[in-house]
PDB file of C-alpha atoms and ligand atoms in Angstrom:
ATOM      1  CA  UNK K   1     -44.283   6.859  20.724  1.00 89.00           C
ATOM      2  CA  UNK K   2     -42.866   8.920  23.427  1.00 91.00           C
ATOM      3  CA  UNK K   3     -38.995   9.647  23.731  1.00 96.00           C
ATOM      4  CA  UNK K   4     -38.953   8.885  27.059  1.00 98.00           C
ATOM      5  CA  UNK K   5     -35.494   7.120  26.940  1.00 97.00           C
ATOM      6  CA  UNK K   6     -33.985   9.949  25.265  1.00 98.00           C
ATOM      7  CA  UNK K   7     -35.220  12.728  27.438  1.00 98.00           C
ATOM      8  CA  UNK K   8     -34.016  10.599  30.150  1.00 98.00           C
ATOM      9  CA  UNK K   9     -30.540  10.443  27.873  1.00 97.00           C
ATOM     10  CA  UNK K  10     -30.719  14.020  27.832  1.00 98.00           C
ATOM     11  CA  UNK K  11     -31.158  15.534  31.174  1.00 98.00           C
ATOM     12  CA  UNK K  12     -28.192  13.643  31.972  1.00 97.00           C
ATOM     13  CA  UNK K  13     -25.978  14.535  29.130  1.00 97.00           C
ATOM     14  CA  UNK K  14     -26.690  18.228  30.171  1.00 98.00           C
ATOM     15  CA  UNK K  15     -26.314  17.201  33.733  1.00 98.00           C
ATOM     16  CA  UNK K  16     -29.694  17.980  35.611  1.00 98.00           C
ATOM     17  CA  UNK K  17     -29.610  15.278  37.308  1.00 98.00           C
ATOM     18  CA  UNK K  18     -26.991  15.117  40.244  1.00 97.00           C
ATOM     19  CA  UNK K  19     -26.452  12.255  42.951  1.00 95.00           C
ATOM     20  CA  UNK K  20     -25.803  12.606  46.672  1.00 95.00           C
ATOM     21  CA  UNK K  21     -25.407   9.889  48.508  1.00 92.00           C
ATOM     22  CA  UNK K  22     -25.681  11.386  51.823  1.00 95.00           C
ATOM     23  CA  UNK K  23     -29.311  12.432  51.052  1.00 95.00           C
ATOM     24  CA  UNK K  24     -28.259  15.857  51.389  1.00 97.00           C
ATOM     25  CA  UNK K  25     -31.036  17.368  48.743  1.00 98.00           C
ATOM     26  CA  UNK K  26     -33.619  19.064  50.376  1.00 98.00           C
ATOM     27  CA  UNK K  27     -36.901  18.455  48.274  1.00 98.00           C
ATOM     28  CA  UNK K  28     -39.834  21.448  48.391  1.00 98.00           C
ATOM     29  CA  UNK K  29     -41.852  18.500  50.229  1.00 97.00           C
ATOM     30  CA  UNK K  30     -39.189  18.677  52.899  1.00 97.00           C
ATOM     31  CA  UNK K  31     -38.127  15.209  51.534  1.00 97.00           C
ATOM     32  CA  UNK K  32     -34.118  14.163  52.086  1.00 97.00           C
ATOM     33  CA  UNK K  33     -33.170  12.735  48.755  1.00 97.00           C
ATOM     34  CA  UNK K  34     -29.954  11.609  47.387  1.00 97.00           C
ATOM     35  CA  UNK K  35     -30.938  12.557  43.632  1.00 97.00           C
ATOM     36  CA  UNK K  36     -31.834  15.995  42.442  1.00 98.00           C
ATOM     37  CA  UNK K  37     -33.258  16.588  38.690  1.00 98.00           C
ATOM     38  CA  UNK K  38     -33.057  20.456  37.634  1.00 98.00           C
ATOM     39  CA  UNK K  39     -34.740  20.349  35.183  1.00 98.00           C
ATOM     40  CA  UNK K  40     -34.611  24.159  34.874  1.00 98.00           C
ATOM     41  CA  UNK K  41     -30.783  23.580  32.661  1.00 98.00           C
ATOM     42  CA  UNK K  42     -33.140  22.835  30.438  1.00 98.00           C
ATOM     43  CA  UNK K  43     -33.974  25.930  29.240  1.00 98.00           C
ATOM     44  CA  UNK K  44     -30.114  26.776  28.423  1.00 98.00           C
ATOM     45  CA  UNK K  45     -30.577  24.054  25.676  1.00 98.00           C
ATOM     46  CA  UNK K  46     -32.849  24.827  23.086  1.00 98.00           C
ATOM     47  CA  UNK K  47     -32.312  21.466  21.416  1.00 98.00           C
ATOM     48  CA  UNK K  48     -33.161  19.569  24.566  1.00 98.00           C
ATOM     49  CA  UNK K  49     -36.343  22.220  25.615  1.00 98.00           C
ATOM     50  CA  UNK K  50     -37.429  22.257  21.768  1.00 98.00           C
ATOM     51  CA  UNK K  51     -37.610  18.658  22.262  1.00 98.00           C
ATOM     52  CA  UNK K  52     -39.519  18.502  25.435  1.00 98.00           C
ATOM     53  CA  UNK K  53     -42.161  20.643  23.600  1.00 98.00           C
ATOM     54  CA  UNK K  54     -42.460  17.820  21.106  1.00 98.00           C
ATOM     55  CA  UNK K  55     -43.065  15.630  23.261  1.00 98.00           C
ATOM     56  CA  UNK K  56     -45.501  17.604  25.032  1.00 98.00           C
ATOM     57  CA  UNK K  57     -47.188  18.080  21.951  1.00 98.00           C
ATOM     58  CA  UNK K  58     -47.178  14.615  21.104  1.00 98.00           C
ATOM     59  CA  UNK K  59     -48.489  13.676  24.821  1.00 98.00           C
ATOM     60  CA  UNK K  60     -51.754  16.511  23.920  1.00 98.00           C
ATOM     61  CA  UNK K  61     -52.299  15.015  19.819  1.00 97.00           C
ATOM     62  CA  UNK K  62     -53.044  11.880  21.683  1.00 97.00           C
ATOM     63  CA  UNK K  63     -55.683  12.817  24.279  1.00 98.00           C
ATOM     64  CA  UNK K  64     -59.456  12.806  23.509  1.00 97.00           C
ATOM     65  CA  UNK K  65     -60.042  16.700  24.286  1.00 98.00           C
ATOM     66  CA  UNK K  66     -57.949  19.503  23.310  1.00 98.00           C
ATOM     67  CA  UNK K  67     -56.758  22.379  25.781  1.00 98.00           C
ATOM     68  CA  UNK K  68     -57.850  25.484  25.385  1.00 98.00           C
ATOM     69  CA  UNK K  69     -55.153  27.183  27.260  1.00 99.00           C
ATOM     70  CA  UNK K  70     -51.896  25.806  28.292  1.00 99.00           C
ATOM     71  CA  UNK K  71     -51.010  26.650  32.537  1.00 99.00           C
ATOM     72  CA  UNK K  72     -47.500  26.951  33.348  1.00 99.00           C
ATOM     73  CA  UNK K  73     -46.518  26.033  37.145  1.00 98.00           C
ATOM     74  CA  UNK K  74     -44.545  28.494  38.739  1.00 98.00           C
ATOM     75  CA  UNK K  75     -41.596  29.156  38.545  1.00 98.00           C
ATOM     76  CA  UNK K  76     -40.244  25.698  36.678  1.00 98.00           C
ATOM     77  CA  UNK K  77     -43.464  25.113  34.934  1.00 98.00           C
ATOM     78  CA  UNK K  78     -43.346  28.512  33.095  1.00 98.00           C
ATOM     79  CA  UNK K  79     -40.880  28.496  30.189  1.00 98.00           C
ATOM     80  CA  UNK K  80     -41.672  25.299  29.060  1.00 98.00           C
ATOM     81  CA  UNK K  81     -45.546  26.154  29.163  1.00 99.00           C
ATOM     82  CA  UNK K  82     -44.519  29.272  27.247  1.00 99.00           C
ATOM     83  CA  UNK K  83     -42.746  27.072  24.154  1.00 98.00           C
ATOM     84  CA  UNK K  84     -46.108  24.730  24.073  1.00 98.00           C
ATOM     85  CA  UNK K  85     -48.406  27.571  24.310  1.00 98.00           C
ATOM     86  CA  UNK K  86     -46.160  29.428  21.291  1.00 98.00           C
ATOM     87  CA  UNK K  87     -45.644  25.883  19.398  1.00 98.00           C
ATOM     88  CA  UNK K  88     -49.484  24.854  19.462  1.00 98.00           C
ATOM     89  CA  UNK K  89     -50.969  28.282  19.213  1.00 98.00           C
ATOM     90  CA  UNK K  90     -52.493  28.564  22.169  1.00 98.00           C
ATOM     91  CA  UNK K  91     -53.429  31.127  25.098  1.00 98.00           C
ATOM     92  CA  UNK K  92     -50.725  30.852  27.997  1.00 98.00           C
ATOM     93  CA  UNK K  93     -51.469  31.284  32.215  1.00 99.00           C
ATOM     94  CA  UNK K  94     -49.159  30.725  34.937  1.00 99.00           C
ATOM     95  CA  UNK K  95     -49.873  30.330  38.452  1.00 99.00           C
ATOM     96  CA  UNK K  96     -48.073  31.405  41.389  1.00 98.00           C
ATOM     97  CA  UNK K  97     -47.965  29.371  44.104  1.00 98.00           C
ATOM     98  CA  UNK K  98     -49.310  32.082  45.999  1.00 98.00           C
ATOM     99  CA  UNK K  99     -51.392  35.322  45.095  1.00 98.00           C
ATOM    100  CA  UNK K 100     -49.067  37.910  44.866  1.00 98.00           C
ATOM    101  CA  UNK K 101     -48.901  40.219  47.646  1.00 98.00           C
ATOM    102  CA  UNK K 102     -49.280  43.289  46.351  1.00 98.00           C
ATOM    103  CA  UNK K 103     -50.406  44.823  42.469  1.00 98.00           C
ATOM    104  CA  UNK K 104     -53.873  43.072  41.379  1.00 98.00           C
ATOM    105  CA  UNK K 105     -52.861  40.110  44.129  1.00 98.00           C
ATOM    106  CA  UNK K 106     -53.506  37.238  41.169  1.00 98.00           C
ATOM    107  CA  UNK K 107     -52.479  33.717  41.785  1.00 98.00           C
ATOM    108  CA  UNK K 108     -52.805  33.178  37.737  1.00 98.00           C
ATOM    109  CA  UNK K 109     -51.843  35.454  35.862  1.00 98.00           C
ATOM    110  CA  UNK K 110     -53.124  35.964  32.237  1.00 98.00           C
ATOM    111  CA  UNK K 111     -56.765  35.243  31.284  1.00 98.00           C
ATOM    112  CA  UNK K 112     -58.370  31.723  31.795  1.00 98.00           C
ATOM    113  CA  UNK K 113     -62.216  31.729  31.611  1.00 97.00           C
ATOM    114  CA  UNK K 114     -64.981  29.560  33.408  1.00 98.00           C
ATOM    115  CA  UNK K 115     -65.339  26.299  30.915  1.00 98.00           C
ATOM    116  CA  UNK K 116     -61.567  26.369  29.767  1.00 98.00           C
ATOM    117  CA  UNK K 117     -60.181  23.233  29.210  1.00 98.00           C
ATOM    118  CA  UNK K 118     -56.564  23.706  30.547  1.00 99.00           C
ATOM    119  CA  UNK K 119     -53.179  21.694  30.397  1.00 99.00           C
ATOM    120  CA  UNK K 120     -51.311  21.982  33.189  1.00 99.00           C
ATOM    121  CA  UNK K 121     -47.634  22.177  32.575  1.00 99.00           C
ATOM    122  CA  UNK K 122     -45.163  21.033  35.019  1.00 98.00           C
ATOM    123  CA  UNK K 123     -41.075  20.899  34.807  1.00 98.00           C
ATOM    124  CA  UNK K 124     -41.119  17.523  37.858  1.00 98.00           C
ATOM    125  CA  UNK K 125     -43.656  15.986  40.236  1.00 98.00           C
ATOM    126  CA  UNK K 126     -42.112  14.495  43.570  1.00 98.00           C
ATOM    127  CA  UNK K 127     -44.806  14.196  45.673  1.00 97.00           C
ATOM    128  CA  UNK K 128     -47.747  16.260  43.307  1.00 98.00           C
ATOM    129  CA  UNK K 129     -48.117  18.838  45.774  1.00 98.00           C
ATOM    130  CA  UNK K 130     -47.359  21.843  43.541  1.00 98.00           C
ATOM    131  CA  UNK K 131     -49.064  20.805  40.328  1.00 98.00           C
ATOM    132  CA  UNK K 132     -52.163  19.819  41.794  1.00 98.00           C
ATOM    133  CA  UNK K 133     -52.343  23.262  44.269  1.00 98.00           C
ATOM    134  CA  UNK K 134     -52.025  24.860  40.329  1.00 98.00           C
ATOM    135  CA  UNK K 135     -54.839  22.511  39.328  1.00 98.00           C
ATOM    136  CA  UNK K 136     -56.804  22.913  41.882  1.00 98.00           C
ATOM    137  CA  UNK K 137     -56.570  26.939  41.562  1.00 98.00           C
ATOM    138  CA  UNK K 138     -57.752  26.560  38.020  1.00 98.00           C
ATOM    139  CA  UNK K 139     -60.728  24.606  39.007  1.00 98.00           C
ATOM    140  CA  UNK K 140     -61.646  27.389  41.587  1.00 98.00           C
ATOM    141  CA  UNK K 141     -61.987  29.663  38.814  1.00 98.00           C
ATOM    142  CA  UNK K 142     -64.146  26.957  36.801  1.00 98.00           C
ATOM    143  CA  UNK K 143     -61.787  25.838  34.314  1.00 98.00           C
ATOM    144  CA  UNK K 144     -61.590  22.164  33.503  1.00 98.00           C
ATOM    145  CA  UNK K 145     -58.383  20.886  33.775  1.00 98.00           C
ATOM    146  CA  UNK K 146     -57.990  17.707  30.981  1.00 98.00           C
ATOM    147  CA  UNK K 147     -54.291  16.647  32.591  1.00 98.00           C
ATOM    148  CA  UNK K 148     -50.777  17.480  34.260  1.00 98.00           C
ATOM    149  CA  UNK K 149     -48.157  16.985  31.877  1.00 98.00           C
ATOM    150  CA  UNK K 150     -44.814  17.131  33.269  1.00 98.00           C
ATOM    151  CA  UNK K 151     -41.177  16.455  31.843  1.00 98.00           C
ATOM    152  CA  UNK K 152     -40.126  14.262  34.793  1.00 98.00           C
ATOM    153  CA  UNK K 153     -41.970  12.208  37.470  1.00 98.00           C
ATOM    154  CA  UNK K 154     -40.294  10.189  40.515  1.00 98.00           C
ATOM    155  CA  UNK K 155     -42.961   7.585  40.662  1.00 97.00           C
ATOM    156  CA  UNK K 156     -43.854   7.837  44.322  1.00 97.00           C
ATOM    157  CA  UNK K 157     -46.807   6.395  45.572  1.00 95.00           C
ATOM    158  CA  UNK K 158     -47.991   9.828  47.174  1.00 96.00           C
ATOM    159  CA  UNK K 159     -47.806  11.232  43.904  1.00 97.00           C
ATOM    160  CA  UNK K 160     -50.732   8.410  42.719  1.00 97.00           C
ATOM    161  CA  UNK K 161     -52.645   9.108  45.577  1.00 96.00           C
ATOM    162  CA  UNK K 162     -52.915  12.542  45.366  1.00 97.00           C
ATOM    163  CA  UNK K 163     -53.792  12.968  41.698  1.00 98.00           C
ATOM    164  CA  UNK K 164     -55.579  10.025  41.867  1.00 98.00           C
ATOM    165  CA  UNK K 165     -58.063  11.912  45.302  1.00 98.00           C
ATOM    166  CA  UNK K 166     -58.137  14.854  43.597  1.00 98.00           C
ATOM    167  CA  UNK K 167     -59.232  13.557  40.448  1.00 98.00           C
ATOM    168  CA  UNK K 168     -56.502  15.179  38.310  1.00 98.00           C
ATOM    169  CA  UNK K 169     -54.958  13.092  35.424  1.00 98.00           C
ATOM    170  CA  UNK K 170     -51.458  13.271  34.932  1.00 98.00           C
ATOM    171  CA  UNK K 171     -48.390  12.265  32.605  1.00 98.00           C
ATOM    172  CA  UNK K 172     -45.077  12.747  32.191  1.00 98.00           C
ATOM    173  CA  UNK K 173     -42.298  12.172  29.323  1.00 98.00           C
ATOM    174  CA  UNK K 174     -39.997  10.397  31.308  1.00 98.00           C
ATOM    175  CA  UNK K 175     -39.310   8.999  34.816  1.00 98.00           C
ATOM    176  CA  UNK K 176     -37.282   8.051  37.583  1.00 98.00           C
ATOM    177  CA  UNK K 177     -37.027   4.257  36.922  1.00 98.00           C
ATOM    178  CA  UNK K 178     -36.329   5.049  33.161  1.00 98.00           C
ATOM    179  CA  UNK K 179     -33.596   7.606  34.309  1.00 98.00           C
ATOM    180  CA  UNK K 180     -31.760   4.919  37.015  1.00 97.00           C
ATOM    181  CA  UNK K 181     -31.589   2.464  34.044  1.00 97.00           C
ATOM    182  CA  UNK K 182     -30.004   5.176  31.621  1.00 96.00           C
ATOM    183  CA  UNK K 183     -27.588   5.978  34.463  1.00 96.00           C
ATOM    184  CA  UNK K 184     -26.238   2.394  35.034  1.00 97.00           C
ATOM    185  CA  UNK K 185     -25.930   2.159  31.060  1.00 96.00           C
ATOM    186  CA  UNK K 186     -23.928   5.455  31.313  1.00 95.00           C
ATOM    187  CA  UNK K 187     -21.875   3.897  34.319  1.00 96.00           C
ATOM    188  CA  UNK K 188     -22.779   6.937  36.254  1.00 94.00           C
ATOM    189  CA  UNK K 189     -23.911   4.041  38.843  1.00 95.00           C
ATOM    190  CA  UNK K 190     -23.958   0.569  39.489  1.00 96.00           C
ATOM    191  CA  UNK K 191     -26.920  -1.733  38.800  1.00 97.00           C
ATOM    192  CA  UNK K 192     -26.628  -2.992  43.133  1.00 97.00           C
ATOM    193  CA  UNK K 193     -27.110   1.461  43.086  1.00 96.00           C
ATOM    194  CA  UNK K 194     -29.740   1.469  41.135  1.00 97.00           C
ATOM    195  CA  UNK K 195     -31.674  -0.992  43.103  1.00 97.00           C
ATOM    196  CA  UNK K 196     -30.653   1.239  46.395  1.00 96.00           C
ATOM    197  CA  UNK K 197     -32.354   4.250  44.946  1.00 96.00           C
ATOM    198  CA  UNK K 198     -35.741   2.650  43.295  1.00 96.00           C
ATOM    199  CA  UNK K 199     -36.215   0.919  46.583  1.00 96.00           C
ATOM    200  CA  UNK K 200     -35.809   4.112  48.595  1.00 96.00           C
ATOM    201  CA  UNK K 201     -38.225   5.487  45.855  1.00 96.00           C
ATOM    202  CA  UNK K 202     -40.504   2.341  47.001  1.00 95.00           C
ATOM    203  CA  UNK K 203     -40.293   3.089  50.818  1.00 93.00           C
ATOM    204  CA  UNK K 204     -41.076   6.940  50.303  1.00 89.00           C
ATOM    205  CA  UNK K 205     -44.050   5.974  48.923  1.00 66.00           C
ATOM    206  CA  UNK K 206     -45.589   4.347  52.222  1.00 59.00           C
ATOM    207  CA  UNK K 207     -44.603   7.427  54.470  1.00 54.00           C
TER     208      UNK K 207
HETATM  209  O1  PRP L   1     -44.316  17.408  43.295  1.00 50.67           O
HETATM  210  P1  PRP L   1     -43.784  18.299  44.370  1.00 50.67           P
HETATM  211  O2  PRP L   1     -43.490  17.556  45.650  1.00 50.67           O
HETATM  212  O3  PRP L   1     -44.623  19.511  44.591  1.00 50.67           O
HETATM  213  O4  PRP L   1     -42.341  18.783  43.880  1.00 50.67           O
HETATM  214  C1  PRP L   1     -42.108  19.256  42.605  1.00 50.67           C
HETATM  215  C2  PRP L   1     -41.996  20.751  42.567  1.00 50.67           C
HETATM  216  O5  PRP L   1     -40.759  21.150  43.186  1.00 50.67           O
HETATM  217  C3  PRP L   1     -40.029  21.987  42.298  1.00 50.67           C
HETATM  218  O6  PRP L   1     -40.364  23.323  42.452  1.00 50.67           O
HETATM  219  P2  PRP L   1     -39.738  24.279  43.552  1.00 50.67           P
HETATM  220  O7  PRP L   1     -40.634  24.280  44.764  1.00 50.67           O
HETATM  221  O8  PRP L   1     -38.322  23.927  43.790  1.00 50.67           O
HETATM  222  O9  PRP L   1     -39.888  25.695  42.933  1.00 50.67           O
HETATM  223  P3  PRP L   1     -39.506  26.327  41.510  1.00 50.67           P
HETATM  224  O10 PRP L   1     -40.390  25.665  40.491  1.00 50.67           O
HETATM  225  O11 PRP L   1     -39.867  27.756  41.710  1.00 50.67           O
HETATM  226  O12 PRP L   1     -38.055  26.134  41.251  1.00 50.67           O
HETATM  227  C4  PRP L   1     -40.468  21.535  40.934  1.00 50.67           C
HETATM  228  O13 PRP L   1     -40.225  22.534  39.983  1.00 50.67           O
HETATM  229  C5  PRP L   1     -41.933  21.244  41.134  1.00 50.67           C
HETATM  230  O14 PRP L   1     -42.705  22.407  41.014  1.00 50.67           O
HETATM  231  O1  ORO L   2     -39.180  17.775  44.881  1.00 50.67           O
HETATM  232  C1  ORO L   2     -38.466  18.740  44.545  1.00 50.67           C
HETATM  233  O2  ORO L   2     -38.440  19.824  45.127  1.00 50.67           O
HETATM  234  C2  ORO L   2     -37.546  18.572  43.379  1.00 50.67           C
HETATM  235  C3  ORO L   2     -36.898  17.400  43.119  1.00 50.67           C
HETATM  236  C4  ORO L   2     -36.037  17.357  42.025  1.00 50.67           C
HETATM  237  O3  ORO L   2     -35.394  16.348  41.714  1.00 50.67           O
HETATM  238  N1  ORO L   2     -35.890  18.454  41.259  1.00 50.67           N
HETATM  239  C5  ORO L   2     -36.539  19.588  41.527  1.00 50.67           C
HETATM  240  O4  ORO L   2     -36.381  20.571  40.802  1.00 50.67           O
HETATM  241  N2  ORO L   2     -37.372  19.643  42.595  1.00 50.67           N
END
């Protein structure tokens, strides 16, 4: 089963995650939030990150097909691809979120091949936007992509819809609702708080 709880557990005992009430996080999406993950502390850990290659592991050993090649999103994405890629034995990509502007002008970088099956890996998904423009690069290419696996998800409904148009499985180890209920239990905030931030969550989600 996955350790969702303690990765949860985790990100806040190294303290990615970070509350501002007054909204004043500025998302990629452009998106105002009061609650920021950075999941990128994570690499400073190596218990934690050794960890969340476990569970990424564990998240693969359960699907049908196996990956080929493991995709790293840039920039978040790209360590933690690295530690799966090293852990299962596998060839490594990463994609840019743009081809680079100068040199061989890639957008992945490293060798996938038409017919790959590729794992996408992903540090967070807000709205989907970045790990589905990776997927969707991978597809132009002809790879197959079997899933986005990511470490954290917020749960918004544009998230769903987008993977869910574009055809794209995803997963993640933990999530937002798991994470606001490990937060009241650390009394980091109050259960009336809680509610406050999954129903802002909620109301995103029809925007
Ligand atoms: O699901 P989305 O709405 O696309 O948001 C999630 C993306 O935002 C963050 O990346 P950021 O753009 O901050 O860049 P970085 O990975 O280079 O830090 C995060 O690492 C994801 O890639
Ligand atoms: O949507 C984002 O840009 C985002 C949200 C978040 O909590 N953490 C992060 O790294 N990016």
């Amino acid at each position: 089963m996955l350790k969702s709880k303690e990765i949860a557990n985790a990100l806040y005992e190294i303290e990615a995650i970070q509350i501002r009430p007054d909204r004043s996080f500025v998302w990629t999406s452009g998106i105002h939030s009061p609650i920021y993950c950075d999941n990128r502390l994570t690499m400073s850990y190596p218990k934690v990150r050794k960890q969340i290659v476990e569970q990424f592991a564990e998240i693969i050993n359960g699907m049908d097909e196996k990956p080929d090649v493991i995709a790293g999103c840039a920039t978040a994405g790209i360590p933690h691809a690295a530690w799966l890629a090293d852990y299962l034995d596998l060839p490594m990509v990463y994609v840019r979120s743009k081809p680079k502007g100068h040199g061989k002008g890639n957008q992945i970088e490293g060798k996938v091949e038409k017919g790959d099956k590729v794992i996408v890996i992903e540090d967070l998904i807000s709205t989907g936007g970045s790990s589905i423009d990776s997927a969707l690069v991978l597809q132009d290419v002809g790879a197959e992509v079997l899933s986005v696996i990511a470490i954290f998800s917020y749960g918004l409904n544009k998230a769903n819809n987008q993977f869910s148009d574009a055809n794209i499985p995803f997963t993640t180890i933990t999530n937002f609702d798991i994470l606001a209920e490990t937060l009241v239990e650390k009394e980091e905030i109050t259960e009336a708080e809680k509610v406050d931030l999954l129903e802002w969550r909620d109301e995103l989600g029809n925007n």
